[in-house]
mmCIF file of C-alpha atoms and ligand atoms in Angstrom:
data_model
loop_
_atom_site.group_PDB
_atom_site.id
_atom_site.type_symbol
_atom_site.label_atom_id
_atom_site.label_comp_id
_atom_site.label_asym_id
_atom_site.label_seq_id
_atom_site.Cartn_x
_atom_site.Cartn_y
_atom_site.Cartn_z
ATOM 1 C CA MET A 1 4.969 15.245 -9.828
ATOM 2 C CA GLY A 2 5.515 15.965 -6.144
ATOM 3 C CA ASP A 3 6.144 19.442 -4.818
ATOM 4 C CA PRO A 4 9.304 21.148 -6.041
ATOM 5 C CA GLY A 5 9.792 23.247 -2.880
ATOM 6 C CA PHE A 6 10.298 20.169 -0.715
ATOM 7 C CA LYS A 7 12.900 17.425 -0.362
ATOM 8 C CA GLN A 8 12.045 14.391 -2.521
ATOM 9 C CA ARG A 9 10.635 11.978 0.024
ATOM 10 C CA ALA A 10 8.481 8.940 -0.676
ATOM 11 C CA PHE A 11 6.089 7.478 1.888
ATOM 12 C CA SER A 12 3.778 4.520 1.627
ATOM 13 C CA GLY A 13 1.968 2.128 3.944
ATOM 14 C CA ILE A 14 0.265 -1.239 3.938
ATOM 15 C CA GLN A 15 -2.281 -2.565 6.414
ATOM 16 C CA PRO A 16 -1.142 -5.556 8.455
ATOM 17 C CA SER A 17 -4.515 -7.163 7.972
ATOM 18 C CA GLY A 18 -3.227 -10.637 7.252
ATOM 19 C CA GLY A 19 -1.421 -12.044 4.269
ATOM 20 C CA LEU A 20 0.262 -10.046 1.561
ATOM 21 C CA THR A 21 -1.142 -10.711 -1.897
ATOM 22 C CA LEU A 22 0.462 -10.657 -5.312
ATOM 23 C CA GLY A 23 -1.508 -7.406 -5.801
ATOM 24 C CA ASN A 24 0.252 -5.774 -2.836
ATOM 25 C CA TYR A 25 3.600 -7.059 -4.099
ATOM 26 C CA LEU A 26 3.301 -5.953 -7.736
ATOM 27 C CA GLY A 27 1.174 -2.861 -7.097
ATOM 28 C CA ALA A 28 3.116 -1.545 -4.122
ATOM 29 C CA ILE A 29 6.094 -3.311 -2.508
ATOM 30 C CA ARG A 30 8.081 -3.966 -5.656
ATOM 31 C CA ARG A 31 7.721 -0.318 -6.537
ATOM 32 C CA PHE A 32 8.787 0.673 -2.999
ATOM 33 C CA VAL A 33 12.038 -1.181 -3.664
ATOM 34 C CA LYS A 34 12.542 0.540 -7.027
ATOM 35 C CA MET A 35 12.074 3.984 -5.465
ATOM 36 C CA GLN A 36 14.378 3.051 -2.597
ATOM 37 C CA ASN A 37 17.094 2.000 -5.032
ATOM 38 C CA ALA A 38 16.608 4.909 -7.446
ATOM 39 C CA GLY A 39 18.815 7.061 -5.239
ATOM 40 C CA ILE A 40 16.534 10.090 -5.747
ATOM 41 C CA TYR A 41 14.213 9.815 -2.769
ATOM 42 C CA GLU A 42 14.417 9.382 0.936
ATOM 43 C CA THR A 43 11.996 6.477 1.470
ATOM 44 C CA VAL A 44 9.755 5.673 4.427
ATOM 45 C CA TYR A 45 7.676 2.474 4.462
ATOM 46 C CA CYS A 46 5.103 1.751 7.114
ATOM 47 C CA MET A 47 2.950 -1.049 8.558
ATOM 48 C CA VAL A 48 -0.243 0.856 9.341
ATOM 49 C CA ASP A 49 -1.400 -1.008 12.440
ATOM 50 C CA LEU A 50 -3.657 1.855 13.589
ATOM 51 C CA HIS A 51 -5.555 1.553 10.313
ATOM 52 C CA ALA A 52 -5.789 -2.235 10.665
ATOM 53 C CA ILE A 53 -8.159 -1.985 13.664
ATOM 54 C CA THR A 54 -10.661 0.369 11.993
ATOM 55 C CA ALA A 55 -12.806 -2.258 10.263
ATOM 56 C CA ARG A 56 -13.035 -4.912 13.015
ATOM 57 C CA LEU A 57 -11.637 -5.892 16.357
ATOM 58 C CA VAL A 58 -8.473 -7.805 15.509
ATOM 59 C CA PRO A 59 -7.343 -10.274 18.184
ATOM 60 C CA PRO A 60 -4.150 -8.743 19.634
ATOM 61 C CA ARG A 61 -1.947 -11.772 18.926
ATOM 62 C CA GLU A 62 -3.141 -11.773 15.328
ATOM 63 C CA LEU A 63 -2.274 -8.088 14.902
ATOM 64 C CA ILE A 64 1.212 -8.634 16.317
ATOM 65 C CA HIS A 65 1.757 -11.623 14.013
ATOM 66 C CA ASN A 66 0.427 -9.774 10.957
ATOM 67 C CA THR A 67 2.568 -6.707 11.621
ATOM 68 C CA ARG A 68 5.746 -8.782 11.944
ATOM 69 C CA GLU A 69 4.846 -10.854 8.892
ATOM 70 C CA LEU A 70 4.216 -7.721 6.843
ATOM 71 C CA CYS A 71 7.582 -6.344 7.914
ATOM 72 C CA ALA A 72 9.171 -9.673 6.936
ATOM 73 C CA GLY A 73 7.413 -9.379 3.555
ATOM 74 C CA PHE A 74 8.902 -5.923 3.008
ATOM 75 C CA LEU A 75 12.405 -7.100 3.886
ATOM 76 C CA ALA A 76 12.137 -10.331 1.874
ATOM 77 C CA SER A 77 11.068 -8.318 -1.180
ATOM 78 C CA GLY A 78 14.110 -6.056 -0.992
ATOM 79 C CA VAL A 79 13.144 -3.163 1.289
ATOM 80 C CA ASP A 80 16.448 -2.493 3.050
ATOM 81 C CA PRO A 81 16.174 -0.985 6.555
ATOM 82 C CA GLU A 82 19.556 0.661 6.069
ATOM 83 C CA LYS A 83 18.365 2.506 2.967
ATOM 84 C CA SER A 84 14.708 3.059 3.900
ATOM 85 C CA ILE A 85 13.072 3.971 7.177
ATOM 86 C CA VAL A 86 10.877 0.970 8.029
ATOM 87 C CA ILE A 87 8.297 1.567 10.732
ATOM 88 C CA ASN A 88 5.196 0.457 12.499
ATOM 89 C CA GLN A 89 2.695 3.337 12.572
ATOM 90 C CA SER A 90 1.748 3.159 16.273
ATOM 91 C CA GLN A 91 5.416 3.407 17.284
ATOM 92 C CA VAL A 92 5.650 6.885 15.791
ATOM 93 C CA PRO A 93 3.002 8.775 17.803
ATOM 94 C CA GLU A 94 3.172 11.911 15.648
ATOM 95 C CA HIS A 95 1.059 10.126 12.983
ATOM 96 C CA ALA A 96 -1.933 9.944 15.328
ATOM 97 C CA GLN A 97 -1.251 13.417 16.750
ATOM 98 C CA LEU A 98 -1.280 15.074 13.334
ATOM 99 C CA ALA A 99 -4.344 13.009 12.418
ATOM 100 C CA TRP A 100 -6.288 14.796 15.163
ATOM 101 C CA ILE A 101 -5.446 18.177 13.657
ATOM 102 C CA PHE A 102 -6.529 16.849 10.256
ATOM 103 C CA ASN A 103 -9.799 15.555 11.739
ATOM 104 C CA CYS A 104 -10.494 19.218 12.399
ATOM 105 C CA VAL A 105 -9.490 20.274 8.865
ATOM 106 C CA ALA A 106 -11.279 17.577 6.828
ATOM 107 C CA ARG A 107 -15.025 17.930 6.287
ATOM 108 C CA MET A 108 -17.619 15.236 7.021
ATOM 109 C CA GLY A 109 -18.852 15.557 3.434
ATOM 110 C CA TRP A 110 -15.384 14.768 2.047
ATOM 111 C CA MET A 111 -15.104 11.637 4.168
ATOM 112 C CA GLY A 112 -18.619 10.491 3.345
ATOM 113 C CA ARG A 113 -17.777 10.498 -0.369
ATOM 114 C CA MET A 114 -14.870 8.054 -0.029
ATOM 115 C CA THR A 115 -15.710 4.877 -1.939
ATOM 116 C CA GLN A 116 -13.685 2.762 0.501
ATOM 117 C CA TRP A 117 -15.805 4.070 3.395
ATOM 118 C CA LYS A 118 -18.969 3.295 1.434
ATOM 119 C CA ASP A 119 -17.742 -0.202 0.513
ATOM 120 C CA LYS A 120 -16.506 -1.107 3.966
ATOM 121 C CA SER A 121 -19.369 0.382 5.982
ATOM 122 C CA GLY A 122 -21.919 -0.928 3.469
ATOM 123 C CA LYS A 123 -25.430 -0.866 4.878
ATOM 124 C CA ASN A 124 -24.102 -0.558 8.410
ATOM 125 C CA ALA A 125 -22.720 2.992 8.576
ATOM 126 C CA GLU A 126 -24.333 3.509 11.999
ATOM 127 C CA GLY A 127 -22.573 0.489 13.408
ATOM 128 C CA SER A 128 -19.176 1.260 11.829
ATOM 129 C CA SER A 129 -16.356 2.684 13.899
ATOM 130 C CA LEU A 130 -15.556 6.372 13.924
ATOM 131 C CA GLY A 131 -12.013 5.269 13.068
ATOM 132 C CA LEU A 132 -13.212 3.755 9.784
ATOM 133 C CA PHE A 133 -14.852 7.045 8.827
ATOM 134 C CA ALA A 134 -11.783 9.097 9.806
ATOM 135 C CA TYR A 135 -9.392 6.585 8.188
ATOM 136 C CA PRO A 136 -8.354 8.896 5.294
ATOM 137 C CA ALA A 137 -7.409 11.742 7.674
ATOM 138 C CA LEU A 138 -4.972 9.397 9.429
ATOM 139 C CA MET A 139 -3.663 8.356 6.023
ATOM 140 C CA ALA A 140 -3.106 12.026 5.122
ATOM 141 C CA ALA A 141 -1.249 12.453 8.421
ATOM 142 C CA ASP A 142 0.939 9.402 7.667
ATOM 143 C CA ILE A 143 2.121 11.097 4.498
ATOM 144 C CA LEU A 144 2.255 14.725 5.579
ATOM 145 C CA ILE A 145 3.982 14.184 8.939
ATOM 146 C CA TYR A 146 7.046 13.426 6.752
ATOM 147 C CA HIS A 147 6.397 16.264 4.313
ATOM 148 C CA ALA A 148 6.414 13.442 1.755
ATOM 149 C CA THR A 149 6.171 14.468 -1.883
ATOM 150 C CA HIS A 150 5.684 11.063 -3.558
ATOM 151 C CA VAL A 151 3.327 8.241 -2.598
ATOM 152 C CA PRO A 152 3.648 4.929 -4.485
ATOM 153 C CA VAL A 153 0.293 3.111 -4.295
ATOM 154 C CA GLY A 154 -2.058 0.961 -6.365
ATOM 155 C CA GLU A 155 -4.983 2.410 -8.280
ATOM 156 C CA ASP A 156 -7.464 1.800 -5.427
ATOM 157 C CA GLN A 157 -5.770 4.430 -3.223
ATOM 158 C CA LYS A 158 -6.094 7.259 -5.741
ATOM 159 C CA GLN A 159 -9.151 8.830 -4.110
ATOM 160 C CA HIS A 160 -7.485 8.815 -0.681
ATOM 161 C CA LEU A 161 -4.491 10.586 -2.194
ATOM 162 C CA GLU A 162 -6.742 13.251 -3.668
ATOM 163 C CA LEU A 163 -8.224 13.783 -0.220
ATOM 164 C CA THR A 164 -4.715 14.067 1.228
ATOM 165 C CA ARG A 165 -4.012 16.827 -1.277
ATOM 166 C CA ASP A 166 -7.287 18.549 -0.315
ATOM 167 C CA ILE A 167 -6.400 18.407 3.379
ATOM 168 C CA ALA A 168 -2.896 19.819 2.771
ATOM 169 C CA THR A 169 -4.313 22.571 0.579
ATOM 170 C CA LYS A 170 -7.028 23.529 3.071
ATOM 171 C CA PHE A 171 -4.606 23.550 6.024
ATOM 172 C CA ASN A 172 -2.154 25.758 4.129
ATOM 173 C CA HIS A 173 -4.972 28.052 3.021
ATOM 174 C CA ASP A 174 -6.772 28.276 6.393
ATOM 175 C CA TYR A 175 -3.592 29.132 8.285
ATOM 176 C CA GLY A 176 -2.047 31.200 5.503
ATOM 177 C CA VAL A 177 1.115 29.094 5.253
ATOM 178 C CA ALA A 178 2.918 27.008 2.645
ATOM 179 C CA PHE A 179 3.787 24.398 5.230
ATOM 180 C CA PHE A 180 2.592 21.081 3.812
ATOM 181 C CA PRO A 181 3.642 19.895 0.351
ATOM 182 C CA ILE A 182 0.902 18.751 -2.007
ATOM 183 C CA PRO A 183 1.991 15.132 -2.469
ATOM 184 C CA GLY A 184 1.649 13.330 -5.794
ATOM 185 C CA PRO A 185 0.502 9.732 -6.141
ATOM 186 C CA VAL A 186 2.912 7.464 -8.000
ATOM 187 C CA ILE A 187 0.577 5.027 -9.752
ATOM 188 C CA GLU A 188 2.672 3.633 -12.576
ATOM 189 C CA GLY A 189 3.121 0.448 -14.550
ATOM 190 C CA ILE A 190 0.835 -2.386 -15.593
ATOM 191 C CA ALA A 191 0.291 -3.847 -12.127
ATOM 192 C CA THR A 192 -1.464 -0.962 -10.399
ATOM 193 C CA ARG A 193 -4.680 -3.002 -10.422
ATOM 194 C CA VAL A 194 -4.105 -6.754 -10.256
ATOM 195 C CA MET A 195 -7.462 -8.508 -10.560
ATOM 196 C CA SER A 196 -8.951 -11.565 -8.852
ATOM 197 C CA LEU A 197 -8.069 -14.943 -10.392
ATOM 198 C CA GLN A 198 -11.758 -15.884 -10.170
ATOM 199 C CA ASP A 199 -13.305 -12.686 -11.537
ATOM 200 C CA GLY A 200 -11.356 -10.374 -13.833
ATOM 201 C CA THR A 201 -13.618 -7.434 -12.992
ATOM 202 C CA ARG A 202 -12.781 -7.432 -9.261
ATOM 203 C CA LYS A 203 -9.570 -6.399 -7.535
ATOM 204 C CA MET A 204 -7.367 -9.144 -6.064
ATOM 205 C CA SER A 205 -7.839 -8.594 -2.354
ATOM 206 C CA LYS A 206 -6.816 -10.139 0.943
ATOM 207 C CA SER A 207 -10.383 -9.684 2.166
ATOM 208 C CA ASP A 208 -11.962 -11.748 -0.642
ATOM 209 C CA PRO A 209 -13.651 -14.750 1.035
ATOM 210 C CA SER A 210 -12.256 -17.116 -1.621
ATOM 211 C CA ASP A 211 -8.564 -17.933 -1.174
ATOM 212 C CA LYS A 212 -8.551 -19.186 -4.796
ATOM 213 C CA SER A 213 -9.070 -15.578 -5.929
ATOM 214 C CA ARG A 214 -5.569 -14.490 -4.884
ATOM 215 C CA ILE A 215 -1.965 -15.546 -4.682
ATOM 216 C CA ASN A 216 -0.588 -14.966 -1.204
ATOM 217 C CA MET A 217 3.082 -14.155 -0.792
ATOM 218 C CA THR A 218 3.309 -17.033 1.690
ATOM 219 C CA ASP A 219 1.762 -19.622 -0.698
ATOM 220 C CA ASP A 220 4.057 -22.539 -1.550
ATOM 221 C CA ALA A 221 4.817 -23.665 -5.102
ATOM 222 C CA ASP A 222 1.958 -26.202 -5.197
ATOM 223 C CA ALA A 223 -0.585 -23.654 -3.988
ATOM 224 C CA ILE A 224 0.550 -21.067 -6.556
ATOM 225 C CA ALA A 225 0.444 -23.576 -9.411
ATOM 226 C CA GLY A 226 -2.979 -24.884 -8.277
ATOM 227 C CA LYS A 227 -4.512 -21.412 -8.110
ATOM 228 C CA ILE A 228 -3.192 -20.434 -11.551
ATOM 229 C CA ARG A 229 -4.413 -23.739 -13.022
ATOM 230 C CA LYS A 230 -7.907 -23.106 -11.615
ATOM 231 C CA ALA A 231 -7.964 -19.397 -12.557
ATOM 232 C CA LYS A 232 -11.033 -18.440 -14.563
ATOM 233 C CA THR A 233 -10.292 -18.018 -18.304
ATOM 234 C CA ASP A 234 -12.068 -18.364 -21.621
ATOM 235 C CA PRO A 235 -11.755 -21.017 -24.338
ATOM 236 C CA ASP A 236 -10.079 -18.785 -26.963
ATOM 237 C CA PRO A 237 -6.361 -18.762 -27.747
ATOM 238 C CA LEU A 238 -4.280 -15.713 -26.843
ATOM 239 C CA PRO A 239 -4.503 -12.947 -29.463
ATOM 240 C CA ASP A 240 -1.490 -11.280 -31.049
ATOM 241 C CA ASN A 241 -2.372 -7.754 -29.945
ATOM 242 C CA LEU A 242 -3.877 -5.911 -26.991
ATOM 243 C CA ASP A 243 -7.149 -5.077 -28.795
ATOM 244 C CA GLY A 244 -7.868 -8.793 -28.778
ATOM 245 C CA LEU A 245 -7.984 -8.683 -24.948
ATOM 246 C CA ALA A 246 -10.489 -5.823 -24.768
ATOM 247 C CA ASP A 247 -13.534 -7.874 -23.712
ATOM 248 C CA ARG A 248 -11.606 -10.619 -21.988
ATOM 249 C CA PRO A 249 -10.869 -9.336 -18.457
ATOM 250 C CA GLU A 250 -9.595 -12.666 -17.107
ATOM 251 C CA ALA A 251 -7.265 -13.205 -20.061
ATOM 252 C CA ARG A 252 -6.028 -9.626 -19.821
ATOM 253 C CA ASN A 253 -5.345 -10.027 -16.109
ATOM 254 C CA LEU A 254 -3.206 -13.152 -16.598
ATOM 255 C CA VAL A 255 -1.266 -11.475 -19.408
ATOM 256 C CA ASN A 256 -0.708 -8.404 -17.219
ATOM 257 C CA ILE A 257 0.426 -10.517 -14.278
ATOM 258 C CA TYR A 258 2.853 -12.365 -16.546
ATOM 259 C CA ALA A 259 4.191 -9.077 -17.929
ATOM 260 C CA ALA A 260 4.570 -7.557 -14.464
ATOM 261 C CA LEU A 261 6.385 -10.598 -13.085
ATOM 262 C CA ALA A 262 8.683 -10.764 -16.123
ATOM 263 C CA GLU A 263 9.144 -6.969 -16.060
ATOM 264 C CA THR A 264 8.164 -6.701 -19.694
ATOM 265 C CA SER A 265 5.179 -5.264 -21.586
ATOM 266 C CA PRO A 266 1.845 -7.055 -22.178
ATOM 267 C CA GLN A 267 2.484 -6.773 -25.945
ATOM 268 C CA ALA A 268 5.825 -8.573 -25.545
ATOM 269 C CA VAL A 269 3.982 -11.377 -23.704
ATOM 270 C CA LEU A 270 1.493 -11.639 -26.582
ATOM 271 C CA ASP A 271 4.351 -11.645 -29.113
ATOM 272 C CA ALA A 272 5.766 -14.700 -27.357
ATOM 273 C CA HIS A 273 2.474 -16.524 -26.652
ATOM 274 C CA ALA A 274 0.019 -15.553 -29.430
ATOM 275 C CA GLY A 275 -2.088 -18.538 -30.452
ATOM 276 C CA ALA A 276 -1.438 -20.446 -27.211
ATOM 277 C CA LEU A 277 -4.404 -21.933 -25.386
ATOM 278 C CA PHE A 278 -4.707 -21.232 -21.690
ATOM 279 C CA GLY A 279 -3.529 -24.697 -20.641
ATOM 280 C CA ARG A 280 -0.098 -23.909 -22.036
ATOM 281 C CA PHE A 281 0.030 -20.251 -21.072
ATOM 282 C CA LYS A 282 -0.980 -21.028 -17.488
ATOM 283 C CA GLY A 283 1.895 -23.544 -17.291
ATOM 284 C CA ALA A 284 4.372 -20.835 -18.299
ATOM 285 C CA LEU A 285 2.801 -18.324 -15.906
ATOM 286 C CA SER A 286 2.968 -20.811 -13.026
ATOM 287 C CA GLU A 287 6.644 -21.441 -13.619
ATOM 288 C CA LEU A 288 7.384 -17.738 -13.681
ATOM 289 C CA ALA A 289 5.277 -17.002 -10.575
ATOM 290 C CA VAL A 290 6.831 -19.847 -8.594
ATOM 291 C CA ALA A 291 10.365 -18.818 -9.614
ATOM 292 C CA THR A 292 9.724 -15.203 -8.564
ATOM 293 C CA LEU A 293 7.703 -15.737 -5.409
ATOM 294 C CA THR A 294 9.169 -18.850 -3.769
ATOM 295 C CA PRO A 295 12.464 -17.184 -2.753
ATOM 296 C CA ILE A 296 10.420 -14.390 -1.152
ATOM 297 C CA SER A 297 8.132 -16.731 0.759
ATOM 298 C CA ASN A 298 11.144 -18.771 1.950
ATOM 299 C CA GLU A 299 12.793 -15.572 3.169
ATOM 300 C CA ILE A 300 9.587 -14.521 4.983
ATOM 301 C CA SER A 301 9.618 -17.862 6.861
ATOM 302 C CA ARG A 302 13.288 -17.436 7.730
ATOM 303 C CA LEU A 303 12.751 -13.912 9.057
ATOM 304 C CA MET A 304 9.651 -14.913 11.027
ATOM 305 C CA ALA A 305 11.762 -17.416 12.971
ATOM 306 C CA ASP A 306 13.459 -14.442 14.684
ATOM 307 C CA PRO A 307 10.710 -11.998 15.735
ATOM 308 C CA ALA A 308 13.070 -10.142 18.104
ATOM 309 C CA GLU A 309 15.172 -9.087 15.110
ATOM 310 C CA ILE A 310 12.061 -7.756 13.315
ATOM 311 C CA ASP A 311 11.075 -5.822 16.448
ATOM 312 C CA ARG A 312 14.594 -4.401 16.659
ATOM 313 C CA ILE A 313 14.409 -3.197 13.039
ATOM 314 C CA LEU A 314 11.036 -1.537 13.710
ATOM 315 C CA GLY A 315 12.354 0.086 16.893
ATOM 316 C CA ARG A 316 15.317 1.527 15.051
ATOM 317 C CA GLY A 317 13.028 2.687 12.233
ATOM 318 C CA ALA A 318 10.798 4.500 14.749
ATOM 319 C CA ASP A 319 13.812 6.325 16.242
ATOM 320 C CA ARG A 320 14.901 7.479 12.800
ATOM 321 C CA ALA A 321 11.358 8.443 11.810
ATOM 322 C CA ARG A 322 10.854 10.579 14.900
ATOM 323 C CA GLU A 323 13.840 12.728 13.977
ATOM 324 C CA ILE A 324 11.677 13.835 11.030
ATOM 325 C CA THR A 325 8.193 13.711 12.532
ATOM 326 C CA ALA A 326 8.761 15.373 15.935
ATOM 327 C CA PRO A 327 9.913 18.729 14.509
ATOM 328 C CA ILE A 328 7.141 18.729 11.876
ATOM 329 C CA LEU A 329 4.530 18.150 14.586
ATOM 330 C CA GLU A 330 6.024 20.937 16.740
ATOM 331 C CA GLN A 331 5.887 23.341 13.804
ATOM 332 C CA THR A 332 2.297 22.303 13.070
ATOM 333 C CA TYR A 333 1.321 22.996 16.691
ATOM 334 C CA ASP A 334 3.021 26.395 16.484
ATOM 335 C CA ILE A 335 1.073 27.240 13.329
ATOM 336 C CA VAL A 336 -2.209 26.113 14.896
ATOM 337 C CA GLY A 337 -1.541 28.077 18.092
ATOM 338 C CA MET A 338 -0.950 25.407 20.697
ATOM 339 C CA VAL A 339 1.096 26.748 23.573
ATOM 340 C CA ARG A 340 4.517 25.104 23.855
ATOM 341 C CA GLN A 341 7.477 25.787 26.059
ATOM 342 C CA HIS A 342 10.332 26.563 23.682
ATOM 343 C CA LEU A 343 13.597 25.905 25.454
HETATM 344 P P1 TYM B 401 -3.761 -1.732 1.497
HETATM 345 O O1 TYM B 401 -3.168 -2.320 2.732
HETATM 346 O O2 TYM B 401 -5.156 -2.109 1.145
HETATM 347 O O3 TYM B 401 -2.867 -2.070 0.241
HETATM 348 C C1 TYM B 401 -1.486 -1.791 0.233
HETATM 349 C C2 TYM B 401 -1.008 -1.379 -1.143
HETATM 350 O O4 TYM B 401 -1.236 -2.413 -2.087
HETATM 351 C C3 TYM B 401 -1.967 -1.882 -3.203
HETATM 352 N N1 TYM B 401 -2.856 -2.933 -3.710
HETATM 353 C C4 TYM B 401 -2.915 -3.311 -4.988
HETATM 354 N N2 TYM B 401 -2.240 -2.901 -6.074
HETATM 355 C C5 TYM B 401 -2.534 -3.498 -7.245
HETATM 356 N N3 TYM B 401 -3.474 -4.480 -7.384
HETATM 357 C C6 TYM B 401 -4.174 -4.918 -6.308
HETATM 358 N N4 TYM B 401 -5.084 -5.885 -6.451
HETATM 359 C C7 TYM B 401 -3.905 -4.325 -5.046
HETATM 360 N N5 TYM B 401 -4.402 -4.522 -3.788
HETATM 361 C C8 TYM B 401 -3.759 -3.657 -2.989
HETATM 362 C C9 TYM B 401 -2.731 -0.707 -2.622
HETATM 363 O O5 TYM B 401 -3.119 0.210 -3.621
HETATM 364 C C10 TYM B 401 -1.734 -0.122 -1.660
HETATM 365 O O6 TYM B 401 -0.801 0.705 -2.329
HETATM 366 N N6 TYM B 401 -4.970 2.890 2.883
HETATM 367 C C11 TYM B 401 -3.864 2.052 2.479
HETATM 368 C C12 TYM B 401 -2.744 1.996 3.493
HETATM 369 C C13 TYM B 401 -2.183 3.325 3.888
HETATM 370 C C14 TYM B 401 -1.359 4.162 3.078
HETATM 371 C C15 TYM B 401 -1.033 5.275 3.910
HETATM 372 C C16 TYM B 401 -0.875 4.080 1.779
HETATM 373 C C17 TYM B 401 -2.331 3.934 5.110
HETATM 374 N N7 TYM B 401 -1.630 5.089 5.114
HETATM 375 C C18 TYM B 401 -0.243 6.319 3.435
HETATM 376 C C19 TYM B 401 -0.075 5.132 1.319
HETATM 377 C C20 TYM B 401 0.254 6.221 2.127
HETATM 378 C C21 TYM B 401 -4.398 0.640 2.281
HETATM 379 O O7 TYM B 401 -5.378 0.247 2.858
HETATM 380 O O8 TYM B 401 -3.613 -0.144 1.521
#
């Protein structure tokens, strides 16, 4: 995993597009914290505000609020700005500068095959922004401007990571250099694809029109309990082994969520709850979810009361980030043949 010739550096980003979900927390942020605390990697975590304006025009005040709230979510979940570099993408201009170079490396055909582009542009490709189409080249730049080797993400980002590897490989090949590492996705654990509470075949997503489909990190205890109580299930009791969940996507999702929150395996959850009907199991899951998430949502509210402190943390993060990104951009420009004045 990763690229052995390079320093072990992890990078990941989340869009400040309003409201962190339990999927973002279990699939990404909690794993950011684990990598930060592993003591093996230098870690860089990013609010990708440039990506957040690709799908629609976001009212400026909303974008500012969402970016600060996402940063608060990172901090409340255990991302430590002393240990990790915590940044807002637009404050580190080298991301967008490298993205331009990558726009000239990536091929239209590669971008057109991205399932996220197809899903988000839908039947309106002509009316979609150029930014939405080029989105994965900016994502590749986010990662490669740090020479990052490891990228913790959920399952849905796998294709974008493959494209990032293709861009790095093509750049290195075209210019005859071994300059960019070929970063590896870190998609591990049982929570890399947390599903909707209303439909176990769809991903839990902040863009789902139904708020009942997801648990938001800012939901209070009553909201969490209510959503779990109303989650779609089936009438059968819980089985005693994983095969018994094969055709029961909603049941499997709740068992997986329980296991992820309790940091145990789905089989261990079945060992403890085999034979239980959903009324009882949902009660236990609610208690666990409320106990895990309420301290985080309280901490988000506390941090949001002092936006200047969040802005200060992001400013400091940008200064630290640029110590890494500015030299990598300069070297990229040298490789590409852009005239610079070297003092
Ligand atoms: P975004 O903002 O959609 O999601 C952020 C992270 O949360 C994960 N995730 C989930 N994991 C498990 N179950 C779910 N239901 C679920 N929903 C979301 C995502 O996989 C992701 O890890 N393109 C990225 C942002 C990005 C990025 C980057 C990521 C921009 N540049 C560079 C890594 C590296 C995105 O839209 O994530």
